[in-house]
PDB file of C-alpha atoms in Angstrom:
ATOM      1  CA  MET A  20      77.218  94.679 129.327  1.00 54.00           C
ATOM      2  CA  ALA A  21      74.086  95.206 130.907  1.00 61.00           C
ATOM      3  CA  SER A  22      73.524  92.547 133.843  1.00 78.00           C
ATOM      4  CA  GLN A  23      71.746  89.394 132.740  1.00 87.00           C
ATOM      5  CA  ASN A  24      67.995  89.149 133.563  1.00 93.00           C
ATOM      6  CA  LYS A  25      66.671  85.519 134.191  1.00 94.00           C
ATOM      7  CA  ILE A  26      62.722  84.200 133.811  1.00 96.00           C
ATOM      8  CA  GLN A  27      61.918  81.353 135.570  1.00 94.00           C
ATOM      9  CA  GLU A  28      59.415  78.211 134.725  1.00 90.00           C
ATOM     10  CA  GLY A  29      59.647  75.463 137.485  1.00 88.00           C
ATOM     11  CA  GLU A  30      63.168  74.235 136.412  1.00 90.00           C
ATOM     12  CA  SER A  31      63.310  75.906 133.541  1.00 94.00           C
ATOM     13  CA  PHE A  32      65.018  79.020 132.665  1.00 95.00           C
ATOM     14  CA  MET A  33      65.709  81.842 130.036  1.00 95.00           C
ATOM     15  CA  ALA A  34      68.751  84.123 130.466  1.00 97.00           C
ATOM     16  CA  HIS A  35      68.662  87.704 128.771  1.00 97.00           C
ATOM     17  CA  ARG A  36      70.356  91.388 128.550  1.00 96.00           C
ATOM     18  CA  ASN A  37      69.789  94.359 127.316  1.00 94.00           C
ATOM     19  CA  ASN A  38      72.403  94.792 124.590  1.00 89.00           C
ATOM     20  CA  GLU A  39      73.989  98.369 125.040  1.00 84.00           C
ATOM     21  CA  TRP A  40      76.654  97.561 122.979  1.00 80.00           C
ATOM     22  CA  ASP A  41      74.346  96.919 119.851  1.00 88.00           C
ATOM     23  CA  GLU A  42      72.087  99.761 120.747  1.00 89.00           C
ATOM     24  CA  LYS A  43      74.569 102.243 120.004  1.00 85.00           C
ATOM     25  CA  SER A  44      75.473 101.061 116.646  1.00 83.00           C
ATOM     26  CA  LEU A  45      71.869 100.214 115.560  1.00 87.00           C
ATOM     27  CA  GLY A  46      70.322 103.016 117.048  1.00 88.00           C
ATOM     28  CA  ILE A  47      67.375 101.111 118.804  1.00 91.00           C
ATOM     29  CA  LYS A  48      66.833  99.568 121.952  1.00 93.00           C
ATOM     30  CA  VAL A  49      68.434  95.875 121.509  1.00 95.00           C
ATOM     31  CA  ASN A  50      67.834  92.694 123.920  1.00 96.00           C
ATOM     32  CA  GLU A  51      69.811  89.369 123.736  1.00 96.00           C
ATOM     33  CA  ILE A  52      68.717  85.640 124.693  1.00 97.00           C
ATOM     34  CA  ILE A  53      71.982  84.011 125.685  1.00 95.00           C
ATOM     35  CA  GLU A  54      70.583  80.757 127.390  1.00 93.00           C
ATOM     36  CA  ILE A  55      67.822  78.920 127.178  1.00 92.00           C
ATOM     37  CA  GLU A  56      67.677  75.419 129.604  1.00 91.00           C
ATOM     38  CA  ALA A  57      63.758  74.180 129.599  1.00 89.00           C
ATOM     39  CA  LYS A  58      61.529  71.465 129.458  1.00 89.00           C
ATOM     40  CA  THR A  59      59.532  71.299 126.760  1.00 85.00           C
ATOM     41  CA  GLU A  60      56.329  71.727 128.222  1.00 88.00           C
ATOM     42  CA  ASP A  61      57.920  75.152 129.860  1.00 92.00           C
ATOM     43  CA  LEU A  62      59.311  76.424 126.579  1.00 92.00           C
ATOM     44  CA  ASP A  63      56.122  78.251 125.283  1.00 92.00           C
ATOM     45  CA  ASN A  64      55.241  80.106 128.531  1.00 93.00           C
ATOM     46  CA  LEU A  65      59.265  81.323 128.756  1.00 95.00           C
ATOM     47  CA  ILE A  66      58.858  82.712 125.506  1.00 95.00           C
ATOM     48  CA  LYS A  67      55.271  84.404 126.200  1.00 95.00           C
ATOM     49  CA  ASN A  68      56.689  86.005 129.036  1.00 96.00           C
ATOM     50  CA  TYR A  69      59.938  86.994 127.736  1.00 97.00           C
ATOM     51  CA  LEU A  70      57.743  88.924 125.212  1.00 97.00           C
ATOM     52  CA  LYS A  71      55.546  90.604 127.635  1.00 96.00           C
ATOM     53  CA  TYR A  72      59.321  91.533 129.488  1.00 96.00           C
ATOM     54  CA  CYS A  73      60.191  93.047 125.815  1.00 96.00           C
ATOM     55  CA  SER A  74      56.707  94.931 125.704  1.00 95.00           C
ATOM     56  CA  VAL A  75      56.984  96.488 129.067  1.00 96.00           C
ATOM     57  CA  ASN A  76      60.432  97.565 128.301  1.00 95.00           C
ATOM     58  CA  SER A  77      60.137  98.877 125.241  1.00 94.00           C
ATOM     59  CA  VAL A  78      62.644  96.333 123.356  1.00 95.00           C
ATOM     60  CA  ASP A  79      62.597  97.040 119.797  1.00 94.00           C
ATOM     61  CA  PHE A  80      64.625  94.071 118.751  1.00 95.00           C
ATOM     62  CA  SER A  81      65.388  90.659 119.754  1.00 97.00           C
ATOM     63  CA  THR A  82      68.210  88.126 118.673  1.00 96.00           C
ATOM     64  CA  VAL A  83      69.437  84.647 119.892  1.00 97.00           C
ATOM     65  CA  ARG A  84      71.246  81.673 118.750  1.00 96.00           C
ATOM     66  CA  VAL A  85      70.332  78.348 119.411  1.00 95.00           C
ATOM     67  CA  ASN A  86      71.650  74.780 118.383  1.00 95.00           C
ATOM     68  CA  GLU A  87      70.343  73.517 115.069  1.00 96.00           C
ATOM     69  CA  GLU A  88      69.703  70.664 116.443  1.00 95.00           C
ATOM     70  CA  ASP A  89      67.356  72.226 119.141  1.00 93.00           C
ATOM     71  CA  ARG A  90      64.089  71.474 117.158  1.00 92.00           C
ATOM     72  CA  LYS A  91      61.542  72.465 120.073  1.00 91.00           C
ATOM     73  CA  SER A  92      63.277  75.657 120.869  1.00 92.00           C
ATOM     74  CA  ARG A  93      63.469  76.864 116.970  1.00 94.00           C
ATOM     75  CA  ASN A  94      59.531  75.765 116.567  1.00 93.00           C
ATOM     76  CA  ILE A  95      58.309  77.942 119.730  1.00 93.00           C
ATOM     77  CA  LEU A  96      60.882  80.710 118.146  1.00 95.00           C
ATOM     78  CA  GLU A  97      59.346  80.699 114.817  1.00 95.00           C
ATOM     79  CA  ASN A  98      55.619  80.439 116.200  1.00 94.00           C
ATOM     80  CA  ASN A  99      56.528  83.851 118.161  1.00 95.00           C
ATOM     81  CA  GLY A 100      57.451  85.774 115.231  1.00 95.00           C
ATOM     82  CA  PHE A 101      61.190  85.388 115.497  1.00 96.00           C
ATOM     83  CA  LYS A 102      62.974  85.174 111.793  1.00 96.00           C
ATOM     84  CA  MET A 103      66.058  82.658 110.871  1.00 97.00           C
ATOM     85  CA  LYS A 104      68.448  85.103 109.718  1.00 96.00           C
ATOM     86  CA  GLU A 105      71.724  83.140 109.487  1.00 95.00           C
ATOM     87  CA  ILE A 106      73.722  80.182 110.460  1.00 96.00           C
ATOM     88  CA  SER A 107      76.925  79.832 112.252  1.00 97.00           C
ATOM     89  CA  TYR A 108      79.294  76.922 112.781  1.00 97.00           C
ATOM     90  CA  THR A 109      81.411  76.484 115.967  1.00 97.00           C
ATOM     91  CA  VAL A 110      84.764  74.563 114.700  1.00 98.00           C
ATOM     92  CA  ARG A 111      87.385  73.086 116.754  1.00 98.00           C
ATOM     93  CA  THR A 112      90.905  71.756 117.216  1.00 98.00           C
ATOM     94  CA  SER A 113      93.737  71.442 119.607  1.00 98.00           C
ATOM     95  CA  LYS A 114      97.463  72.355 119.688  1.00 97.00           C
ATOM     96  CA  GLN A 115      98.440  68.485 119.456  1.00 96.00           C
ATOM     97  CA  LYS A 116      96.314  67.949 116.170  1.00 96.00           C
ATOM     98  CA  LEU A 117      97.791  71.304 115.028  1.00 95.00           C
ATOM     99  CA  ASN A 118     100.836  69.871 115.245  1.00 94.00           C
ATOM    100  CA  SER A 119     100.122  67.060 112.747  1.00 94.00           C
ATOM    101  CA  ASN A 120      98.415  68.845 110.044  1.00 93.00           C
ATOM    102  CA  LYS A 121     100.903  69.008 107.225  1.00 91.00           C
ATOM    103  CA  SER A 122      99.246  72.463 105.874  1.00 89.00           C
ATOM    104  CA  TYR A 123      99.773  74.235 109.514  1.00 91.00           C
ATOM    105  CA  ASN A 124     103.707  72.837 109.256  1.00 90.00           C
ATOM    106  CA  LEU A 125     104.117  73.937 105.802  1.00 87.00           C
ATOM    107  CA  ILE A 126     102.934  77.428 106.474  1.00 86.00           C
ATOM    108  CA  LYS A 127     104.828  77.245 109.846  1.00 85.00           C
ATOM    109  CA  ASN A 128     108.395  76.646 108.614  1.00 84.00           C
ATOM    110  CA  ARG A 129     108.194  79.629 105.854  1.00 78.00           C
ATOM    111  CA  LEU A 130     107.098  82.449 108.391  1.00 72.00           C
ATOM    112  CA  ILE A 131     110.562  83.301 109.341  1.00 59.00           C
ATOM    113  CA  LYS A 132     110.550  85.086 105.992  1.00 63.00           C
ATOM    114  CA  TYR A 133     107.445  86.811 107.226  1.00 61.00           C
ATOM    115  CA  LYS A 134     108.674  87.797 111.017  1.00 62.00           C
ATOM    116  CA  ASN A 135     109.235  91.616 110.495  1.00 63.00           C
ATOM    117  CA  GLU A 136     105.674  91.811 108.912  1.00 84.00           C
ATOM    118  CA  PHE A 137     103.805  90.981 112.185  1.00 89.00           C
ATOM    119  CA  ALA A 138     103.141  93.725 114.861  1.00 90.00           C
ATOM    120  CA  HIS A 139     101.534  93.400 118.215  1.00 90.00           C
ATOM    121  CA  LEU A 140     100.351  97.404 117.616  1.00 90.00           C
ATOM    122  CA  CYS A 141      98.411  99.039 115.204  1.00 92.00           C
ATOM    123  CA  THR A 142      96.460 102.492 115.316  1.00 93.00           C
ATOM    124  CA  GLU A 143      92.774 102.684 115.307  1.00 93.00           C
ATOM    125  CA  ASP A 144      92.775 104.998 112.219  1.00 92.00           C
ATOM    126  CA  GLU A 145      94.904 101.981 110.544  1.00 91.00           C
ATOM    127  CA  LEU A 146      92.424  99.556 111.846  1.00 92.00           C
ATOM    128  CA  LEU A 147      89.413 101.379 111.025  1.00 88.00           C
ATOM    129  CA  LYS A 148      90.489 101.583 107.299  1.00 85.00           C
ATOM    130  CA  LEU A 149      90.856  97.784 106.959  1.00 84.00           C
ATOM    131  CA  SER A 150      87.750  97.007 109.020  1.00 81.00           C
ATOM    132  CA  PHE A 151      84.881  99.589 107.181  1.00 72.00           C
ATOM    133  CA  GLU A 152      82.846  97.436 104.544  1.00 63.00           C
ATOM    134  CA  MET A 153      85.452  94.512 105.257  1.00 73.00           C
ATOM    135  CA  PHE A 154      82.631  92.157 106.588  1.00 78.00           C
ATOM    136  CA  ASP A 155      80.365  90.354 104.160  1.00 81.00           C
ATOM    137  CA  HIS A 156      79.233  87.808 106.729  1.00 85.00           C
ATOM    138  CA  GLY A 157      77.774  88.003 110.409  1.00 84.00           C
ATOM    139  CA  ARG A 158      74.693  87.892 112.751  1.00 86.00           C
ATOM    140  CA  PHE A 159      73.797  91.373 111.369  1.00 88.00           C
ATOM    141  CA  THR A 160      75.318  91.773 107.860  1.00 88.00           C
ATOM    142  CA  GLU A 161      73.283  88.795 106.767  1.00 90.00           C
ATOM    143  CA  ASP A 162      70.228  90.029 108.009  1.00 92.00           C
ATOM    144  CA  PRO A 163      68.418  92.085 104.943  1.00 90.00           C
ATOM    145  CA  GLU A 164      66.327  94.012 106.895  1.00 90.00           C
ATOM    146  CA  ILE A 165      69.442  95.858 108.899  1.00 89.00           C
ATOM    147  CA  ASN A 166      70.981  98.343 106.544  1.00 87.00           C
ATOM    148  CA  THR A 167      74.630  98.588 105.710  1.00 84.00           C
ATOM    149  CA  SER A 168      75.679 101.451 107.230  1.00 84.00           C
ATOM    150  CA  SER A 169      74.238  99.951 110.497  1.00 86.00           C
ATOM    151  CA  CYS A 170      76.543  96.817 110.184  1.00 85.00           C
ATOM    152  CA  HIS A 171      79.750  98.631 109.522  1.00 82.00           C
ATOM    153  CA  ARG A 172      79.055 100.804 112.219  1.00 85.00           C
ATOM    154  CA  ARG A 173      78.730  97.785 114.647  1.00 85.00           C
ATOM    155  CA  ASN A 174      81.767  96.154 113.186  1.00 84.00           C
ATOM    156  CA  ASP A 175      83.866  99.084 113.739  1.00 85.00           C
ATOM    157  CA  GLN A 176      82.511  99.646 117.256  1.00 86.00           C
ATOM    158  CA  TRP A 177      83.524  95.977 117.657  1.00 86.00           C
ATOM    159  CA  ALA A 178      86.897  96.304 116.538  1.00 88.00           C
ATOM    160  CA  GLN A 179      87.729  99.310 117.898  1.00 88.00           C
ATOM    161  CA  SER A 180      86.412  97.852 121.524  1.00 89.00           C
ATOM    162  CA  LEU A 181      88.823  94.947 120.869  1.00 91.00           C
ATOM    163  CA  LEU A 182      91.914  97.254 119.980  1.00 92.00           C
ATOM    164  CA  LYS A 183      91.218  98.719 123.317  1.00 92.00           C
ATOM    165  CA  GLY A 184      90.813  95.957 125.340  1.00 92.00           C
ATOM    166  CA  LYS A 185      92.624  93.168 126.878  1.00 92.00           C
ATOM    167  CA  ASP A 186      92.353  90.612 124.342  1.00 95.00           C
ATOM    168  CA  LYS A 187      95.797  89.406 122.628  1.00 96.00           C
ATOM    169  CA  LYS A 188      96.153  90.832 119.139  1.00 96.00           C
ATOM    170  CA  LEU A 189      98.457  90.293 116.237  1.00 95.00           C
ATOM    171  CA  PHE A 190      98.276  92.267 112.942  1.00 95.00           C
ATOM    172  CA  LEU A 191      99.993  91.773 109.637  1.00 92.00           C
ATOM    173  CA  LYS A 192     101.564  94.620 107.543  1.00 90.00           C
ATOM    174  CA  ILE A 193     102.709  94.151 103.810  1.00 87.00           C
ATOM    175  CA  ASN A 194     105.139  97.385 103.011  1.00 85.00           C
ATOM    176  CA  GLY A 195     103.918  98.885 106.495  1.00 86.00           C
ATOM    177  CA  LYS A 196     100.220  98.714 105.379  1.00 89.00           C
ATOM    178  CA  LEU A 197      97.874  96.395 107.678  1.00 91.00           C
ATOM    179  CA  ALA A 198      96.995  93.627 105.589  1.00 90.00           C
ATOM    180  CA  ALA A 199      95.358  91.577 108.403  1.00 92.00           C
ATOM    181  CA  PHE A 200      94.459  91.087 112.307  1.00 94.00           C
ATOM    182  CA  MET A 201      93.496  88.817 114.705  1.00 95.00           C
ATOM    183  CA  PHE A 202      91.755  89.493 118.022  1.00 96.00           C
ATOM    184  CA  TYR A 203      92.006  86.438 120.678  1.00 97.00           C
ATOM    185  CA  GLN A 204      91.684  85.412 124.034  1.00 97.00           C
ATOM    186  CA  GLU A 205      93.645  82.224 126.277  1.00 97.00           C
ATOM    187  CA  LYS A 206      92.124  81.193 129.556  1.00 96.00           C
ATOM    188  CA  GLY A 207      94.311  78.449 130.949  1.00 95.00           C
ATOM    189  CA  ASN A 208      94.315  75.722 128.352  1.00 96.00           C
ATOM    190  CA  GLU A 209      90.693  77.229 126.314  1.00 98.00           C
ATOM    191  CA  ALA A 210      91.664  79.776 123.231  1.00 98.00           C
ATOM    192  CA  ASP A 211      89.037  81.247 121.455  1.00 98.00           C
ATOM    193  CA  LEU A 212      89.672  82.773 118.359  1.00 98.00           C
ATOM    194  CA  VAL A 213      87.453  85.882 118.582  1.00 95.00           C
ATOM    195  CA  LEU A 214      87.704  88.403 115.517  1.00 93.00           C
ATOM    196  CA  ALA A 215      89.890  88.650 112.389  1.00 92.00           C
ATOM    197  CA  GLY A 216      90.062  90.049 109.117  1.00 89.00           C
ATOM    198  CA  VAL A 217      92.106  90.107 105.963  1.00 89.00           C
ATOM    199  CA  ALA A 218      92.332  93.370 103.513  1.00 88.00           C
ATOM    200  CA  LYS A 219      90.314  92.589 100.260  1.00 85.00           C
ATOM    201  CA  GLU A 220      93.100  93.011  98.029  1.00 85.00           C
ATOM    202  CA  HIS A 221      95.548  90.136 100.355  1.00 84.00           C
ATOM    203  CA  ARG A 222      92.866  87.467 100.621  1.00 81.00           C
ATOM    204  CA  LYS A 223      94.652  85.609  97.558  1.00 78.00           C
ATOM    205  CA  SER A 224      98.062  86.271  98.652  1.00 78.00           C
ATOM    206  CA  GLY A 225      98.400  84.042 101.585  1.00 78.00           C
ATOM    207  CA  ALA A 226      98.168  86.595 104.065  1.00 80.00           C
ATOM    208  CA  ALA A 227      95.629  84.882 106.065  1.00 81.00           C
ATOM    209  CA  TYR A 228      97.310  81.734 106.226  1.00 87.00           C
ATOM    210  CA  ASN A 229     100.446  83.523 107.729  1.00 88.00           C
ATOM    211  CA  LEU A 230      98.432  85.247 110.212  1.00 90.00           C
ATOM    212  CA  TRP A 231      96.464  82.395 111.740  1.00 93.00           C
ATOM    213  CA  VAL A 232      99.512  80.102 111.741  1.00 91.00           C
ATOM    214  CA  GLN A 233     101.585  82.688 113.408  1.00 92.00           C
ATOM    215  CA  VAL A 234      98.829  82.905 116.021  1.00 95.00           C
ATOM    216  CA  LEU A 235      98.236  79.074 116.222  1.00 95.00           C
ATOM    217  CA  SER A 236     101.595  78.751 116.635  1.00 93.00           C
ATOM    218  CA  SER A 237     101.906  81.077 119.530  1.00 94.00           C
ATOM    219  CA  LEU A 238      99.258  79.221 121.715  1.00 96.00           C
ATOM    220  CA  LYS A 239     100.120  76.780 124.880  1.00 96.00           C
ATOM    221  CA  GLU A 240     101.361  73.218 123.578  1.00 96.00           C
ATOM    222  CA  ASP A 241      97.992  71.578 125.489  1.00 97.00           C
ATOM    223  CA  ALA A 242      95.485  74.500 123.848  1.00 97.00           C
ATOM    224  CA  GLN A 243      91.950  73.389 123.078  1.00 98.00           C
ATOM    225  CA  ILE A 244      91.211  75.818 119.981  1.00 98.00           C
ATOM    226  CA  LYS A 245      87.661  77.083 118.914  1.00 98.00           C
ATOM    227  CA  THR A 246      86.048  79.944 117.105  1.00 97.00           C
ATOM    228  CA  CYS A 247      82.623  81.034 115.417  1.00 96.00           C
ATOM    229  CA  ILE A 248      82.732  81.337 111.815  1.00 95.00           C
ATOM    230  CA  SER A 249      79.620  82.092 109.215  1.00 94.00           C
ATOM    231  CA  ALA A 250      78.090  79.192 107.371  1.00 95.00           C
ATOM    232  CA  ALA A 251      78.301  81.250 104.351  1.00 92.00           C
ATOM    233  CA  ASN A 252      82.228  82.629 104.761  1.00 91.00           C
ATOM    234  CA  PHE A 253      83.448  79.853 102.577  1.00 91.00           C
ATOM    235  CA  PRO A 254      86.782  81.369 102.340  1.00 88.00           C
ATOM    236  CA  ILE A 255      87.363  81.250 105.925  1.00 91.00           C
ATOM    237  CA  LEU A 256      85.456  78.119 106.685  1.00 94.00           C
ATOM    238  CA  ASN A 257      87.873  76.392 103.757  1.00 92.00           C
ATOM    239  CA  LEU A 258      90.722  77.573 105.762  1.00 92.00           C
ATOM    240  CA  TYR A 259      89.807  76.466 109.257  1.00 94.00           C
ATOM    241  CA  MET A 260      89.251  73.156 107.352  1.00 94.00           C
ATOM    242  CA  SER A 261      92.654  73.179 105.681  1.00 92.00           C
ATOM    243  CA  LEU A 262      94.044  73.268 109.195  1.00 93.00           C
ATOM    244  CA  GLY A 263      92.045  70.224 110.386  1.00 94.00           C
ATOM    245  CA  PHE A 264      89.458  72.268 112.695  1.00 97.00           C
ATOM    246  CA  LYS A 265      86.220  70.449 112.611  1.00 97.00           C
ATOM    247  CA  VAL A 266      82.761  71.719 112.789  1.00 97.00           C
ATOM    248  CA  SER A 267      81.626  70.939 116.174  1.00 97.00           C
ATOM    249  CA  GLU A 268      78.099  72.881 116.415  1.00 97.00           C
ATOM    250  CA  ALA A 269      76.043  74.744 114.435  1.00 97.00           C
ATOM    251  CA  LEU A 270      73.916  77.577 115.510  1.00 97.00           C
ATOM    252  CA  VAL A 271      71.035  79.410 113.993  1.00 97.00           C
ATOM    253  CA  GLY A 272      70.369  82.977 114.205  1.00 97.00           C
ATOM    254  CA  TYR A 273      66.893  84.094 115.186  1.00 97.00           C
ATOM    255  CA  HIS A 274      66.007  87.984 114.994  1.00 97.00           C
ATOM    256  CA  LYS A 275      62.588  89.599 115.915  1.00 96.00           C
ATOM    257  CA  PHE A 276      61.695  93.271 115.369  1.00 94.00           C
ATOM    258  CA  TYR A 277      58.984  94.219 117.732  1.00 93.00           C
ATOM    259  CA  SER A 278      57.692  97.592 115.446  1.00 79.00           C
ATOM    260  CA  ASN A 279      57.781  98.601 112.150  1.00 64.00           C
ATOM    261  CA  GLU A 280      61.325 100.620 113.623  1.00 58.00           C
ATOM    262  CA  LYS A 281      64.089  99.469 111.506  1.00 62.00           C
ATOM    263  CA  PRO A 282      68.304 100.533 112.534  1.00 58.00           C
ATOM    264  CA  LEU A 283      69.379 103.978 111.085  1.00 53.00           C
TER     265      LEU A 283
END
């Protein structure tokens, strides 16, 4: 990922970066705003200076997520041509709370039956067969201005990158065929569930619960656990709620195209 750029206005600032990874999958130049720390009076100038940067550097497309409660930033973004495209929730729990959750313990106690179906390895072909057309939600999938093939390409590249990377991973195979996967990180007592997916034919079979609980039960006893979920992804949101996760933050995703060019 490219290094960050910072636009300063007094004590206020905006951090952003070129997103080469998204450029690869979308076929256009993408810039991502990753942080805004600003006094109200500085917001307008920060955005205007950011738009100048995008013009000078021939940026085609910008993305940003901001807290739903940050109405001032949202208003400035919308007044400068950013369109709201999706809402996502950050959900959290702790291992301590999980251990007292009834659903979690019921599933955990029956996992012995499935122990031979979990694996820490899978091939790239297996993963891509499962991930292709699997994700119905996400910051690009929910944007009607971005076509479906570009979204599939982005999700495939994300999954491939995680498979080759250092994140922890767990796969569930049913009758020898990949049925579900999860990539996750552990840093100290912080655990982040990065990306997970379940084959469509197994979404009502309990496979998701088995995989999620297997991952969660492997985390440290003092783990603080979080993930980010599309607000439109009701099945996964309900899964997390049943395991005792609570919504801690709502993020609103904004996109801006600078020309008529759209991803291929």
